[in-house]
Amino acid sequence: MRIIITDSYEEMGMEAANIVAGQIYLKPNSVLGLATGSTPVSMYQRLAAVHKTVGLDFSEVTTFNLDEYIGMSPENPQSYHYFMQENFFKHININQDNVFIPDGMAEDMIEEGERYERLIEAKGGIDLQVLGIGQNAHIGFNEPDIKFAATTHKVALDDETIQANSRFFASVKDVPRYAISMGIKTIMMAEHVILLANGKNKAEAVYKAVCGDVTPEAPASILQLHRDVVVIVDKEAASRLPAAIRGIHIVKK
Ligand code: PGA
């Protein structure tokens, strides 16, 4: 694992955008795995700016999102389909035929999970996967469990996740209870991974991901076993990491 600690949320997004842009420059038809939530928004804004100012070209890029709420149509402003269009896709020159997000309206979630996995495989696998992390150390919607989940599957959201995500809804009652998510195996198959986190409320989860035991009770801890992970965190999210790690990795501007 390589760890980058930044002074601010904006710098976290900039460091992440640099890695994504580098990936696209090196391989214009890259397959990206993408995340939703508040965390990656500054990265998306930066990438959109790089597209606008120096023409970073997304026309050959393919994207696969991590997850979607079950029962949400793409037109629903709370859906992750909608989030991605608003926060990223409408600002860049992506070909919409190359955009893939699990279908939260599918009738059969087992079939939908299998279809999604086949699509990823058909596109040659994910080159670079972007991840956020939940306060309970989930990645995608892989909640703490007694075993590591495998491929794209239906998940029941934890109470902690429902509470955390209620900030995007009128009331906690409106937060969906189920989602369809790439599994840990799907994520671990990606060639490169970047994990982003900001804010004090993520410090414990980041500690577990980087320094904790590798256990399904802290799903992000599995990333310690991946061959190429860059963790990009602001100093609040890094605040529980041992001083030795923080001393080495701080990005000084
Ligand atoms: P957030 O969500 O970026 O909105 O904090 C991250 C996650 O739950 O994975």
Short mmCIF file of C-alpha atoms and ligand atoms in Angstrom, two decimals, residues 36-40 132-134 138 140 167-168 202, ligand 1:
data_model
loop_
_atom_site.label_atom_id
_atom_site.label_comp_id
_atom_site.label_asym_id
_atom_site.label_seq_id
_atom_site.Cartn_x
_atom_site.Cartn_y
_atom_site.Cartn_z
CA THR A 36 -20.45 7.50 -5.51
CA GLY A 37 -20.89 9.40 -2.23
CA SER A 38 -19.48 12.70 -1.03
CA THR A 39 -15.87 11.52 -0.99
CA PRO A 40 -15.04 11.31 -4.74
CA GLY A 132 -14.57 5.40 -0.84
CA ILE A 133 -14.90 3.83 2.59
CA GLY A 134 -17.83 3.69 5.01
CA HIS A 138 -17.29 -1.05 4.03
CA GLY A 140 -18.81 -0.63 -2.23
CA ARG A 167 -28.15 12.95 5.04
CA PHE A 168 -28.97 12.67 1.32
CA LYS A 202 -13.46 8.09 8.61
P1 PGA B 1 -19.28 8.92 1.47
O1 PGA B 1 -19.58 7.36 1.39
O2 PGA B 1 -18.27 9.20 0.42
O3 PGA B 1 -20.59 9.59 1.18
O4 PGA B 1 -18.77 9.19 2.85
C1 PGA B 1 -18.52 6.47 1.27
C2 PGA B 1 -19.02 5.05 1.43
O5 PGA B 1 -20.02 4.84 2.13
O6 PGA B 1 -18.40 4.15 0.85
#
